[in-house]
XYZ file of C-alpha atoms in Angstrom:
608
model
C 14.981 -15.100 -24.873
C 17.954 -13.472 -23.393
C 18.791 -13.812 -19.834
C 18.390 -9.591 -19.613
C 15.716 -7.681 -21.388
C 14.912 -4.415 -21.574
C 11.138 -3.368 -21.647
C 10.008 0.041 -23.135
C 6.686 1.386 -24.101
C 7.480 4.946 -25.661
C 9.284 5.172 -29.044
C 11.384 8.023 -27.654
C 12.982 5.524 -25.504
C 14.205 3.500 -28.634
C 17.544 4.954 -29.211
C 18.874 4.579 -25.651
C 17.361 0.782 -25.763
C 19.226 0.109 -28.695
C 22.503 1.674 -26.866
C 21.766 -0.238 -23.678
C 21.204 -3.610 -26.307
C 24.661 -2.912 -27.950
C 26.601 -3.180 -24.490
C 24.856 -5.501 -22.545
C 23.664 -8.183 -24.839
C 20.043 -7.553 -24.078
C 16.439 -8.157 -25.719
C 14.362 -5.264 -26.059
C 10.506 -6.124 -25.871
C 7.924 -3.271 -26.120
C 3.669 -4.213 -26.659
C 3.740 -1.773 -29.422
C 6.349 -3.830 -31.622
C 8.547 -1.150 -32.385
C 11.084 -1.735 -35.494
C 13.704 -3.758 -33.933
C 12.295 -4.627 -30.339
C 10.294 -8.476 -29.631
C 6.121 -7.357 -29.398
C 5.452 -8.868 -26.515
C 1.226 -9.209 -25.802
C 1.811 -7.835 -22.459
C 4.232 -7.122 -19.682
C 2.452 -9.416 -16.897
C 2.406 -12.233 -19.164
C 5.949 -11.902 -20.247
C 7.314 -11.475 -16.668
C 4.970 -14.789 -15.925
C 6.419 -17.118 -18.252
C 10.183 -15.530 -17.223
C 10.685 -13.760 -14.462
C 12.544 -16.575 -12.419
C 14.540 -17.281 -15.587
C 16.157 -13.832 -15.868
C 19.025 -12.119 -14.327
C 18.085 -8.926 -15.090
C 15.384 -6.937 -16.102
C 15.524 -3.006 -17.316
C 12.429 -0.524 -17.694
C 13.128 2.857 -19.434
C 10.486 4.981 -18.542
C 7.739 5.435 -15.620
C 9.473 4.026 -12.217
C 5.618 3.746 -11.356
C 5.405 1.804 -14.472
C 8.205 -0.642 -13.094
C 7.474 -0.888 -9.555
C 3.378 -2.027 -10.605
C 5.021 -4.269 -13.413
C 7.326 -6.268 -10.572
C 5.655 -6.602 -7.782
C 3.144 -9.653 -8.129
C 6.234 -11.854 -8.795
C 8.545 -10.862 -6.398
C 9.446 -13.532 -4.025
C 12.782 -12.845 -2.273
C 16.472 -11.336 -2.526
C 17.919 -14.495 -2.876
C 15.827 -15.525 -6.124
C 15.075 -12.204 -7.640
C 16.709 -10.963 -11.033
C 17.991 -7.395 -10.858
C 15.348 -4.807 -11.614
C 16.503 -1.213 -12.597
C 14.427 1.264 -14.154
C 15.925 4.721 -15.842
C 14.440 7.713 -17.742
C 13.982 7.437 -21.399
C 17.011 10.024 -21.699
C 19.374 7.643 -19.002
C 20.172 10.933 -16.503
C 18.858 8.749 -13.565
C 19.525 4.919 -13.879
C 17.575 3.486 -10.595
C 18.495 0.131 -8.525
C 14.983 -0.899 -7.457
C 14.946 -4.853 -6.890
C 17.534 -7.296 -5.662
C 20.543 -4.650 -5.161
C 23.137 -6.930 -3.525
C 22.398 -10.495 -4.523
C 20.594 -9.564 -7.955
C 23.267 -7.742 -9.126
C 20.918 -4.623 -8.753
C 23.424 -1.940 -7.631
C 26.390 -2.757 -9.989
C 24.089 -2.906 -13.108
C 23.032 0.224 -12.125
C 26.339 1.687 -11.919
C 27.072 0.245 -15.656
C 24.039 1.271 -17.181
C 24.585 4.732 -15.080
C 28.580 4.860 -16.942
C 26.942 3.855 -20.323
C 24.861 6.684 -20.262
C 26.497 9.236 -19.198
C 23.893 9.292 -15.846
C 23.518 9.606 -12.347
C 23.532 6.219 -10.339
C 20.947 6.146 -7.665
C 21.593 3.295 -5.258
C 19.329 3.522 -2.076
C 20.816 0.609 -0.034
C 22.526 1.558 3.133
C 26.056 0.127 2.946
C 26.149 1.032 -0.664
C 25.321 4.756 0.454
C 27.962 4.838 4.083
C 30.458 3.096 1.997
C 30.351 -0.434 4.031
C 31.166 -3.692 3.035
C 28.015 -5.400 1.255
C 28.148 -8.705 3.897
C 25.719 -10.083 2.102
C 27.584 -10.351 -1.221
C 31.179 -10.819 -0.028
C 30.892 -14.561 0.367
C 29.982 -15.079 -3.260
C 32.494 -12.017 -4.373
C 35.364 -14.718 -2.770
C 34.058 -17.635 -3.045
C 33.368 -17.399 0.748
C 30.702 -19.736 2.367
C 28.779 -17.501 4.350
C 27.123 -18.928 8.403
C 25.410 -16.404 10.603
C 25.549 -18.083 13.968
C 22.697 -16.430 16.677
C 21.244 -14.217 14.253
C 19.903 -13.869 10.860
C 21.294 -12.126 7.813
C 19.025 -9.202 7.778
C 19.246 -8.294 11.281
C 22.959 -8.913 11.631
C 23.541 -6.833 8.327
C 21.225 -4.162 9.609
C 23.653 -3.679 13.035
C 26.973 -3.990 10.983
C 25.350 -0.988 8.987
C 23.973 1.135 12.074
C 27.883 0.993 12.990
C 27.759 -2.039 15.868
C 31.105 -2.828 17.557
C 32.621 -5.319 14.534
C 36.028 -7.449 15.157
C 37.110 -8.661 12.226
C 38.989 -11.940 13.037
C 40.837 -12.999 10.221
C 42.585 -16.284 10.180
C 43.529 -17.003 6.454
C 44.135 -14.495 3.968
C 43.705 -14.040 0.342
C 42.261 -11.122 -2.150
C 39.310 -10.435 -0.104
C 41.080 -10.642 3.384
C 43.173 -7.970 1.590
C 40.359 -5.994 0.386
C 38.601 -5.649 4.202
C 41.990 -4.907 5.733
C 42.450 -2.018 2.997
C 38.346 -0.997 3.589
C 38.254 -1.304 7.300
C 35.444 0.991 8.489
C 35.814 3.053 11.554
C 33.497 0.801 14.112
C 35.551 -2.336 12.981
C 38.803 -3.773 14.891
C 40.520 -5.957 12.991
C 42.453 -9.218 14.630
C 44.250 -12.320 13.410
C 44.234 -14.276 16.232
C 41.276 -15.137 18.759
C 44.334 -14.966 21.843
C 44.158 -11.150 20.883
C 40.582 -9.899 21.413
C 37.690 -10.295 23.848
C 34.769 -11.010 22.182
C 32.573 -9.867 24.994
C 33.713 -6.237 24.134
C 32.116 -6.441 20.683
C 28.550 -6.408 19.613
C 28.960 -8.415 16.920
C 31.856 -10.096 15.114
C 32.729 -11.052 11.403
C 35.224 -13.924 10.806
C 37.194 -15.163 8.103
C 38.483 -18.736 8.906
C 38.101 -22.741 8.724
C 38.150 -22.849 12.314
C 34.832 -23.745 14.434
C 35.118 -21.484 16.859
C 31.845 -20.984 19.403
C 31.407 -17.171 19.906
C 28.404 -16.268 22.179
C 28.465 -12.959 20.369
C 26.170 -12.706 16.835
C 29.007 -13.928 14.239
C 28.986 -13.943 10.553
C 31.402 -17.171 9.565
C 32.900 -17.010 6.349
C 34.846 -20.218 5.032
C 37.444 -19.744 2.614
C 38.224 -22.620 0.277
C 41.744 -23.082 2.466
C 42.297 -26.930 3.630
C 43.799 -29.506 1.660
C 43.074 -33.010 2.268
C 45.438 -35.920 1.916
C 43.913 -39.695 1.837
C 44.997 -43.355 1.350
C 43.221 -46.218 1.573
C 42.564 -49.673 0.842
C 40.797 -50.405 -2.284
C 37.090 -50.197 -2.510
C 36.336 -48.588 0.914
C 32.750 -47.801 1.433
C 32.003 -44.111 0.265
C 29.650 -43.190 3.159
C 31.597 -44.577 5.850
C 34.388 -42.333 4.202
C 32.586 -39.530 3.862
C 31.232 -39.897 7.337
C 34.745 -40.351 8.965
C 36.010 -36.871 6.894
C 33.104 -35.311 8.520
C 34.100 -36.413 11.952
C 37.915 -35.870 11.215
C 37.322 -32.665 10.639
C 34.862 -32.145 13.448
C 37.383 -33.219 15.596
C 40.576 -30.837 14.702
C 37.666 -28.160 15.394
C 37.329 -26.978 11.283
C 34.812 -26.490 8.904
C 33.880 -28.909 5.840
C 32.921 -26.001 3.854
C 36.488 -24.896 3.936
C 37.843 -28.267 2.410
C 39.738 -26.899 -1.448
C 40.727 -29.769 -2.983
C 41.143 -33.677 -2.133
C 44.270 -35.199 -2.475
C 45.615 -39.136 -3.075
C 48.501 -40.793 -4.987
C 47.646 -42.213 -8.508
C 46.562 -45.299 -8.844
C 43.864 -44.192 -6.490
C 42.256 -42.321 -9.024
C 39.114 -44.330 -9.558
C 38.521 -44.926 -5.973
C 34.953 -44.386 -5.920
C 34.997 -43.434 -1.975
C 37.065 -40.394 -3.013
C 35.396 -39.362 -6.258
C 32.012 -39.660 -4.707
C 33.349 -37.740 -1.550
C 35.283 -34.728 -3.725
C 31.923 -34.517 -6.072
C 29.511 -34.248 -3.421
C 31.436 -31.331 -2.001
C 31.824 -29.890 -5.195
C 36.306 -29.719 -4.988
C 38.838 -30.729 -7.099
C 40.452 -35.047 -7.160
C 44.027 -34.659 -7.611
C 46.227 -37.310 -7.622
C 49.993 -37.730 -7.435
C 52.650 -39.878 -8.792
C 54.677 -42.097 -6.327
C 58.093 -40.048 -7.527
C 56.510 -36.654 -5.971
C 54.761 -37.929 -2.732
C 58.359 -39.358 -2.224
C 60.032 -35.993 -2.809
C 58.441 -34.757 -0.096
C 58.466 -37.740 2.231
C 61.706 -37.139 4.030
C 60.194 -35.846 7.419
C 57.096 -38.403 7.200
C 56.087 -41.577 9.382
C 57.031 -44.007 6.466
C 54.182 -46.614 5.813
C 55.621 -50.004 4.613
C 52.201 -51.350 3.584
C 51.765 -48.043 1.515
C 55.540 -48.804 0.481
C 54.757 -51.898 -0.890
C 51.779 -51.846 -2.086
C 51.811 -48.671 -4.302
C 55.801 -47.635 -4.451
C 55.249 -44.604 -1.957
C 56.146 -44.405 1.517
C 53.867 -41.836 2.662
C 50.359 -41.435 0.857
C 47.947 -39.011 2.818
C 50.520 -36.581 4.234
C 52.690 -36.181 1.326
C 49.434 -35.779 -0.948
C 48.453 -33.064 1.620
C 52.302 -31.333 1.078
C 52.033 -31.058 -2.564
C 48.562 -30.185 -3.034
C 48.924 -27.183 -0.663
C 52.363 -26.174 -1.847
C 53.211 -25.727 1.853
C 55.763 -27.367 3.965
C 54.216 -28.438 7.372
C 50.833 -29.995 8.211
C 47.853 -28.643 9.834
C 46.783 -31.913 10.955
C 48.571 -35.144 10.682
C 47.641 -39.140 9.721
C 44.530 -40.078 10.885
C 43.884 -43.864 10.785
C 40.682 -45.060 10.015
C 38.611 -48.023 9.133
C 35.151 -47.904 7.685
C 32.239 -50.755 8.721
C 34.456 -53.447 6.665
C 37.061 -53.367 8.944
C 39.064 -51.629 5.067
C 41.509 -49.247 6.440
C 42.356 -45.540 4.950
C 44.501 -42.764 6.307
C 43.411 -38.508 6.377
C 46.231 -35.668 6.577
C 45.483 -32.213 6.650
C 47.391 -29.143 5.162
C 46.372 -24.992 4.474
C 47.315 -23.879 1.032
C 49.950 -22.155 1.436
C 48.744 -19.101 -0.542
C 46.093 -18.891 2.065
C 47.987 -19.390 4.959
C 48.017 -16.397 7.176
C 51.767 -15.407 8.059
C 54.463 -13.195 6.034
C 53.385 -11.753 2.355
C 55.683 -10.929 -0.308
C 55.110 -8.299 -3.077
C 57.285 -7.497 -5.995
C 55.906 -4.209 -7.071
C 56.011 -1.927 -10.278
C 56.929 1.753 -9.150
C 56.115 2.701 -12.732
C 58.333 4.807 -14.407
C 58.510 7.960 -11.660
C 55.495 9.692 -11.268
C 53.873 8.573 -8.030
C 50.717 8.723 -9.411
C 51.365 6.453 -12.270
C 51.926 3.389 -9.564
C 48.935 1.241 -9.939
C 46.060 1.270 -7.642
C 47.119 -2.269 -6.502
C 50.447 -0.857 -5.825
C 49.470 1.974 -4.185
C 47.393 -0.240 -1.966
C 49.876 -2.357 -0.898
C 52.200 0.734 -0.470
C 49.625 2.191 2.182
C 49.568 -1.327 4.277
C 52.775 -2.963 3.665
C 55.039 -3.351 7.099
C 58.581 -3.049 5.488
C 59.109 -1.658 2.133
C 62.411 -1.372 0.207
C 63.101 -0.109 -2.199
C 65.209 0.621 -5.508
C 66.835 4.105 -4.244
C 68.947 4.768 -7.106
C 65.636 4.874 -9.640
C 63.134 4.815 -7.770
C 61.938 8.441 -6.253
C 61.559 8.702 -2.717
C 58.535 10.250 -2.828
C 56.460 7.238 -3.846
C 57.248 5.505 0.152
C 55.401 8.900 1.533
C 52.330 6.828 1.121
C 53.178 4.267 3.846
C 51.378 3.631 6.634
C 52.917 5.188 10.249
C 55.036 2.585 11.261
C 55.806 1.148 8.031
C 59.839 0.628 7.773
C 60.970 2.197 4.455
C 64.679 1.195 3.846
C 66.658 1.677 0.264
C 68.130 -0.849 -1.217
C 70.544 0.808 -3.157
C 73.329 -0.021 -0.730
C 72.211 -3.358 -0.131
C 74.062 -6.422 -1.483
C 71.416 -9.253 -1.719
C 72.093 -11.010 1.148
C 71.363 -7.910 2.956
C 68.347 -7.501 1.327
C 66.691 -10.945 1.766
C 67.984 -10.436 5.512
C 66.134 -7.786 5.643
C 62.705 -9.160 4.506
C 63.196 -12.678 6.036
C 62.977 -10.598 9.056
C 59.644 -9.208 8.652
C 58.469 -11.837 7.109
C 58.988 -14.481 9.658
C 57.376 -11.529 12.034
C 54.097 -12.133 10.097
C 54.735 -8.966 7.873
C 53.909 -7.672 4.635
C 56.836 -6.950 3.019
C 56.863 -4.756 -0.512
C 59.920 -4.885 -2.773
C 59.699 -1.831 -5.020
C 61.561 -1.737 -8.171
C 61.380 1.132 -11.096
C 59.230 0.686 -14.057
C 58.036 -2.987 -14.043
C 59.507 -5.674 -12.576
C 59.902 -8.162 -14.981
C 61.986 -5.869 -17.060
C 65.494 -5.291 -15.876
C 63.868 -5.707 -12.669
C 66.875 -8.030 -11.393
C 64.023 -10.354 -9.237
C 65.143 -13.584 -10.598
C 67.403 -13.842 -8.638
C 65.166 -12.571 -5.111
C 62.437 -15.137 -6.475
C 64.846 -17.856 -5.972
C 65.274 -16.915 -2.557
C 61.526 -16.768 -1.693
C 61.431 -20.266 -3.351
C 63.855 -22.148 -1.713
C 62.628 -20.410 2.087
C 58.929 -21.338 0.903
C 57.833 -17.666 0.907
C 55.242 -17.093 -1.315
C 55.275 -13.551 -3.100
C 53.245 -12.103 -5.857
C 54.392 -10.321 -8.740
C 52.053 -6.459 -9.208
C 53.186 -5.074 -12.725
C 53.946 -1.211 -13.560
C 53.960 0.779 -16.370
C 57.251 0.754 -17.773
C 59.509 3.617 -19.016
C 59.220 2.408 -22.502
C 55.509 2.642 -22.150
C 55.767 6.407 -20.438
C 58.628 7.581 -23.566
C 55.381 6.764 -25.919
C 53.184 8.788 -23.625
C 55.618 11.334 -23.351
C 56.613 11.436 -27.108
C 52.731 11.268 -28.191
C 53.825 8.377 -30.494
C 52.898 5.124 -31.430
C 55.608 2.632 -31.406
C 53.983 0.423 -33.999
C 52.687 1.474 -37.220
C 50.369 0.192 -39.320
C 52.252 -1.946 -42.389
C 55.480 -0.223 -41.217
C 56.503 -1.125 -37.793
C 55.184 -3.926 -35.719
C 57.404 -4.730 -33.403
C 59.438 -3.298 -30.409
C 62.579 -4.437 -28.930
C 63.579 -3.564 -25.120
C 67.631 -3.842 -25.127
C 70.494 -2.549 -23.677
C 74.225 -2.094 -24.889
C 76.157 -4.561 -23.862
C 78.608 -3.276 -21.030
C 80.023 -5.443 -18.291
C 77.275 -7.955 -19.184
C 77.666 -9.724 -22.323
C 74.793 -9.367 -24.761
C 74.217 -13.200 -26.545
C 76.016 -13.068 -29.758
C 72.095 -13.143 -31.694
C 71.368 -9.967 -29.702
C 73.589 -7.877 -30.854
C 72.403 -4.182 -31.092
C 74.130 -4.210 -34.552
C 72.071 -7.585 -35.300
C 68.578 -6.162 -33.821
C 68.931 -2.696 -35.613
C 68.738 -4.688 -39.174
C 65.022 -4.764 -38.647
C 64.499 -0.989 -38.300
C 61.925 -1.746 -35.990
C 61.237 0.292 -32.434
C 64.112 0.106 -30.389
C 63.446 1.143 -26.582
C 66.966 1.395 -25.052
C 67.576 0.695 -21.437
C 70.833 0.871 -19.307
C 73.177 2.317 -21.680
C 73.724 5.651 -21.601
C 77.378 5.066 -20.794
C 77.995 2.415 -24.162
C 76.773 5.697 -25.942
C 79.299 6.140 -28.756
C 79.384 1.962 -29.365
C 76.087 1.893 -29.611
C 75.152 4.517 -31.981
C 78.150 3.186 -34.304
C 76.220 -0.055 -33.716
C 72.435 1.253 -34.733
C 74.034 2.726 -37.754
C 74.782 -0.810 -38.946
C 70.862 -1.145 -39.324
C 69.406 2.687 -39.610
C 69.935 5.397 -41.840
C 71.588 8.419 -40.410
C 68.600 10.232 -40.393
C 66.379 7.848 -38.172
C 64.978 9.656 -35.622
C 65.645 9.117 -32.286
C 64.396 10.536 -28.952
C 66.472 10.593 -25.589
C 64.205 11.272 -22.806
C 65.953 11.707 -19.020
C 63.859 11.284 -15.759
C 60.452 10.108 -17.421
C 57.758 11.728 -15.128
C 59.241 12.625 -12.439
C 59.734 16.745 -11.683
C 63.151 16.612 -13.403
C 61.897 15.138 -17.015
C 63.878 16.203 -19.843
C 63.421 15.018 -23.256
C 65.896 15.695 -26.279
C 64.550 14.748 -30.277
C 67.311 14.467 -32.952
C 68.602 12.147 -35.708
C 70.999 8.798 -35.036
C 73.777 10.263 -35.992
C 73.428 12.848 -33.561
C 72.782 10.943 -30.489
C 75.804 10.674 -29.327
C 76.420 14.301 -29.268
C 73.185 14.847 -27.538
C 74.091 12.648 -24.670
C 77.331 13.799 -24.154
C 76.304 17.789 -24.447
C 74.102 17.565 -21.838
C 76.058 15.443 -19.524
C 73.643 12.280 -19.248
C 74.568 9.329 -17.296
C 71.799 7.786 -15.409
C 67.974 7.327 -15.500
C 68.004 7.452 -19.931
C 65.827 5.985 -22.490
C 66.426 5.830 -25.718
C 63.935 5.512 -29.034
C 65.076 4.900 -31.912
C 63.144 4.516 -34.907
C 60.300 5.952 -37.502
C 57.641 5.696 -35.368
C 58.912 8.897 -32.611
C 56.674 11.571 -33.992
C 54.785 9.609 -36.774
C 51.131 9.905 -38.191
C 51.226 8.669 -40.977
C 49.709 4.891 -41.846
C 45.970 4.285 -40.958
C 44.499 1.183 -38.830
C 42.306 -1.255 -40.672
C 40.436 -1.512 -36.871
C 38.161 1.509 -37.010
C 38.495 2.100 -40.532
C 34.200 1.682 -42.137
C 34.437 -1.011 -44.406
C 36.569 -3.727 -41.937
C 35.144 -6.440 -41.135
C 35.833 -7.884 -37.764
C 33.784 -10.091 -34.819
C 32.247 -6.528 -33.266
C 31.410 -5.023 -36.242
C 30.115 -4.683 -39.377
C 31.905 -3.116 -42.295
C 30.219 -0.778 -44.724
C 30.779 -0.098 -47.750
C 30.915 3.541 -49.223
């Protein structure tokens, strides 16, 4: 049996079972043994032999039907599978059991997008637009504590809009995701020096630190602290695991936020430390002597470690690498366990996690400010400093920063300026977006800013666009691979001021008369045309498109040994890409993917 089935007792309902069995992997079960359902005896029996198994559970038909069906076996929100129930024809798709936990609401709204229908999702936060507190924990791998109060009773103030600070002390994807979301009765903070918790009714907080609010608090602990250890061999595992406990106790922070356990290699099998990372379900890792002493420099240096395994700094160095980060959170710890055998505890935040400065390299996409992705536009709306690519990047994509954002353009910047310029906000504690045109990765020039970031330890993420290769097909309406024709694309430029590698020669790339995407070299015009010719008949059609979607576009179609002319009549010297190849305007050469009588791992084939 499935882990979701779908029950239906009306033959009109078949079709839309079938559908619903297609996309969600479902069995369908009816007491009448339709063609191509399970014939169950009855619904009570087959809910009492499986309910508690499931993870969901779908009714077309009756919500009456449903609701009778259900109710003897459910226990609690925690437990329950999700439990939807829709009209045979799927115009309303209904949440009716377990919305948040079970899965419920989500299902709903899949089932609801499969069909064409109208969601209907009763639950409160789902309906104001809140944060679902009861699901955000498991969303990020949060461990969830509700400290004076219980879940339902907490969740039912946060939703009747009591006075919420948001105390963030790490941050990751879902820190991001409630500073983006904040609702209008929630302040947010990052430091408990900067509210008063006596102002606020009750208080949500994202951190490994213990702290001992009067107020109602929800606690979640993000998987943030990286431990270090050494020992002697064959310490006893309980005393160990007792003494983490009270290590951690002590520098005021929460087990549940431990990530990973860290040692040095030959430490590997130490049972103390395998027992210890199993039982709180995080990653052993263990490190050569080489590494921990790369990172040793600034370290108490431990002769006995020094000697005995080749490093001179076990626990603290193990802490460095594991978390990436530079500095400690908590330094060497000696302890002993009831054998008098000694071992040593450091204590570092990942450094992904660690709340201070952010770094985003960001994909404008190729003009259009709508064609930035959501991410992007996001981070555009929150980020404290953004710069940006002036000279090809419109202006009009910064208009969605926040008031009080800096904006700044970097097209007068020399790099030293520019990582002056974010090292600034960053060390402030500021989000910092660097905008470049298209996406980065291509002709984006961030090798050399990532180099930067790396050798100042500031971490930075990397948020693709859509490039202008990608909007010239859009624009175009072509494919740039064709079935048995063309199956490849090549993103060049002519080679200018920077030398192209002698393999890469335009002249050398245009032999394979594959889709060439041009980039940079509207100025090499006349060498490279005399170079595509080397490769390309005269007649290859090319396309030479100016401004991709921004107000200005302009897009000229002609023949390869015309493009020069084009470029030059109309006075082109910045902002061009250039197609060249078969594929601009083709529509000819069918797939083999949709085509009846393929064969693949989705589908069937058929034969005529």
């Amino acid at each position: 049996m499935n882990k979701s089935i779908i029950i239906i007792n009306n033959i009109h309902a078949l079709p839309l079972a079938q559908l619903l069995r297609q996309e969600l992997d479902a069995t369908i079960c009816s007491s009448s043994g339709y063609e191509g359902t399970q014939k169950i005896s009855s619904i009570h029996k087959l809910l009492s032999e499986n309910f508690n198994q499931l993870d969901s559970l779908i009714f077309i038909g009756a919500l009456g039907i449903t609701v009778r069906s259900v109710a003897p076996f459910i226990q609690s929100k925690q437990s329950d599978p999700a439990v939807i129930n829709l009209d045979i024809y799927g115009r309303f798709v209904q949440s009716v059991v377990s919305g948040h936990k079970g899965g419920a609401n989500d299902l709903c709204q899949r089932i609801a997008r499969i069909t064409g229908g109208h969601a209907v999702v009763t639950t409160a936060s789902d309906s104001l637009e809140l944060w679902s507190l009861d699901t955000l924990g498991i969303v990020y791998s949060w461990h969830a504590e509700y400290k004076h109060i219980d879940e339902n009773t907490f969740i039912a103030r946060f939703v009747n809009g009591a006075k919420t600070a948001l105390l963030l002390e790490t941050k990751d994807v879902g820190t991001q995701f409630l500073e983006q979301s904040l609702p209008e009765h929630v302040s947010v903070f990052y430091s408990t020096d900067d509210f008063k918790p006596e102002v606020f009714e009750i208080i949500v907080a994202v951190t490994p630190y213990l702290h001992e609010f009067s107020n109602p608090t929800l606690f979640y602990r993000p998987a943030c602290l990286v431990l270090g250890t050494g020992s002697q061999k064959a310490i006893d595992g309980a005393d160990y695991s007792q003494g983490v406990e009270t290590f951690l106790l002590n520098n005021n922070l929460s087990h549940h936020s431990l990530k990973s356990l860290h040692s040095i290699d030959i430490k590997k099998e130490e049972q103390a430390f395998v027992q210890f990372a199993t039982s709180k379900g995080i990653a052993f890792s263990w490190h050569v002597a080489d590494d921990l002493n790369r990172v040793s420099d600034n370290l108490e240096t431990s002769q006995a470690a020094l000697a005995a395994t080749g490093a001179s700094n076990v626990s603290e160095a193990s802490a460095l690498l594991g978390s990436g980060n530079s500095g400690l959170l908590v330094n060497k710890t000696k302890a002993c366990d009831v054998y008098g055998r000694h071992y040593t505890l450091a204590l570092a935040m990942d450094v992904a996690q660690e709340r201070k400065g952010a770094i985003y390299i960001v994909g404008a996409g190729p003009g259009d400010p709508e064609l930035v992705s959501v991410k992007g536009k996001q981070l555009l709306q929150t980020a404290d400093l953004i710069l940006y690519a002036g000279s090809l990047v419109p202006e009009q994509l910064t208009h969605y920063a926040k008031e009080g954002c800096v904006v700044r353009n970097s097209a007068q910047m020399d790099l030293e300026e520019q990582f002056s310029t974010m090292k600034e906000a960053y060390d402030k504690g500021g989000m910092v977006m660097r905008l470049h045109t298209g996406d980065p990765c291509i002709y984006g020039a961030i090798q050399e800013q990532m180099n930067f970031f790396d050798k100042h330890q500031m971490p930075y993420e990397i948020i693709p666009g859509i490039s202008s290769f990608q909007a010239a097909a859009a624009r175009l309406q072509s494919q740039f691979t064709i079935p048995e024709r063309i199956q490849t694309i090549i993103l060049t430029r002519g080679e200018g001021r920077t030398p192209m590698p002698e393999r890469e020669k335009l002249s050398e790339l245009a032999k394979f008369q594959s889709t060439i995407c041009l980039f940079l070299s509207v100025s090499l015009i006349d060498d490279m045309q005399q170079q595509l010719l080397e490769g390309y008949p005269p007649e290859t059609p090319v396309a030479i498109c100016y401004k991709l979607t921004w107000k200005e576009e302009k897009i000229w179609r002609g023949q390869l040994k015309d493009l020069a002319n084009i470029v030059k009549a109309n006075n082109l010297k910045l902002t061009v890409m250039i197609v060249v190849g078969d594929a601009i305007d083709n529509r000819e050469n069918r797939s083999k993917l949709y085509d009846r009588q393929f064969t693949h791992l989705f589908r069937q084939g058929k034969d005529e």
